[in-house]
Amino acid sequence: MSTAEDRGAAAEETLSEDEYRDRLRDLPPSAKLVAKVLETDSPLSQGQLAEESLLPDRTVRYALNRLEDVGLVGSRYSFRDARKQ
């Protein structure tokens, strides 16, 4: 999953800073941390996000699902390794 390119193309053009913050406001702390990591360093795989955020893999997956539900991140498959998103 990534945000810079996916969100950059889709969400940032349509979301103002206030809208972005409003969507983040009700999310759990893990999702906020993952969003912050992706703001500074993206695109990243789930494994890279877990390493950068120091969160367990399962927590990163949960956070990414929550971020995707509110339209702040998107996912894509890796062409190098189809098992990764």
GROMACS .gro file of C-alpha atoms in nm:
model
   85
    1MET     CA    1   0.000   0.000   0.000
    2SER     CA    2   0.114   0.350  -0.060
    3THR     CA    3  -0.007   0.701  -0.029
    4ALA     CA    4   0.225   0.946  -0.195
    5GLU     CA    5   0.153   0.839  -0.548
    6ASP     CA    6  -0.195   0.695  -0.503
    7ARG     CA    7  -0.318   0.958  -0.262
    8GLY     CA    8  -0.118   1.224  -0.439
    9ALA     CA    9  -0.299   1.157  -0.761
   10ALA     CA   10  -0.641   1.098  -0.613
   11ALA     CA   11  -0.695   1.225  -0.261
   12GLU     CA   12  -0.461   1.521  -0.219
   13GLU     CA   13  -0.600   1.692  -0.527
   14THR     CA   14  -0.952   1.659  -0.392
   15LEU     CA   15  -0.886   1.682  -0.017
   16SER     CA   16  -0.790   1.999   0.159
   17GLU     CA   17  -0.563   1.985   0.461
   18ASP     CA   18  -0.868   2.029   0.685
   19GLU     CA   19  -1.053   1.741   0.517
   20TYR     CA   20  -0.745   1.521   0.548
   21ARG     CA   21  -0.719   1.599   0.921
   22ASP     CA   22  -1.093   1.543   0.972
   23ARG     CA   23  -1.069   1.196   0.818
   24LEU     CA   24  -0.769   1.112   1.037
   25ARG     CA   25  -0.923   1.251   1.357
   26ASP     CA   26  -1.146   0.952   1.438
   27LEU     CA   27  -0.894   0.684   1.340
   28PRO     CA   28  -0.693   0.482   1.593
   29PRO     CA   29  -0.340   0.595   1.684
   30SER     CA   30  -0.184   0.317   1.477
   31ALA     CA   31  -0.354   0.447   1.161
   32LYS     CA   32  -0.237   0.802   1.238
   33LEU     CA   33   0.120   0.678   1.283
   34VAL     CA   34   0.111   0.484   0.956
   35ALA     CA   35  -0.030   0.789   0.775
   36LYS     CA   36   0.251   1.004   0.917
   37VAL     CA   37   0.517   0.754   0.808
   38LEU     CA   38   0.365   0.748   0.460
   39GLU     CA   39   0.364   1.128   0.444
   40THR     CA   40   0.741   1.134   0.484
   41ASP     CA   41   0.837   0.810   0.311
   42SER     CA   42   0.627   0.650   0.041
   43PRO     CA   43   0.540   0.433  -0.135
   44LEU     CA   44   0.618   0.157   0.113
   45SER     CA   45   0.516  -0.206   0.138
   46GLN     CA   46   0.339  -0.337   0.444
   47GLY     CA   47   0.663  -0.492   0.566
   48GLN     CA   48   0.852  -0.166   0.521
   49LEU     CA   49   0.577   0.019   0.707
   50ALA     CA   50   0.600  -0.225   0.996
   51GLU     CA   51   0.976  -0.174   1.008
   52GLU     CA   52   0.956   0.207   0.989
   53SER     CA   53   0.669   0.245   1.236
   54LEU     CA   54   0.789  -0.026   1.478
   55LEU     CA   55   0.436  -0.168   1.477
   56PRO     CA   56   0.350  -0.539   1.439
   57ASP     CA   57   0.254  -0.654   1.088
   58ARG     CA   58  -0.103  -0.724   1.194
   59THR     CA   59  -0.142  -0.372   1.338
   60VAL     CA   60  -0.006  -0.220   1.017
   61ARG     CA   61  -0.257  -0.420   0.811
   62TYR     CA   62  -0.539  -0.302   1.037
   63ALA     CA   63  -0.421   0.060   1.014
   64LEU     CA   64  -0.393   0.043   0.635
   65ASN     CA   65  -0.742  -0.106   0.608
   66ARG     CA   66  -0.881   0.176   0.820
   67LEU     CA   67  -0.695   0.438   0.611
   68GLU     CA   68  -0.821   0.279   0.291
   69ASP     CA   69  -1.179   0.273   0.425
   70VAL     CA   70  -1.173   0.653   0.463
   71GLY     CA   71  -1.001   0.705   0.128
   72LEU     CA   72  -0.661   0.823   0.248
   73VAL     CA   73  -0.448   0.546   0.097
   74GLY     CA   74  -0.468   0.309  -0.191
   75SER     CA   75  -0.303  -0.023  -0.260
   76ARG     CA   76  -0.135  -0.177  -0.557
   77TYR     CA   77   0.040  -0.505  -0.619
   78SER     CA   78   0.415  -0.530  -0.654
   79PHE     CA   79   0.526  -0.631  -1.002
   80ARG     CA   80   0.845  -0.778  -0.855
   81ASP     CA   81   0.661  -0.996  -0.603
   82ALA     CA   82   0.288  -1.046  -0.655
   83ARG     CA   83   0.249  -1.159  -0.293
   84LYS     CA   84   0.316  -0.804  -0.175
   85GLN     CA   85   0.088  -0.502  -0.176
   0.00000   0.00000   0.00000
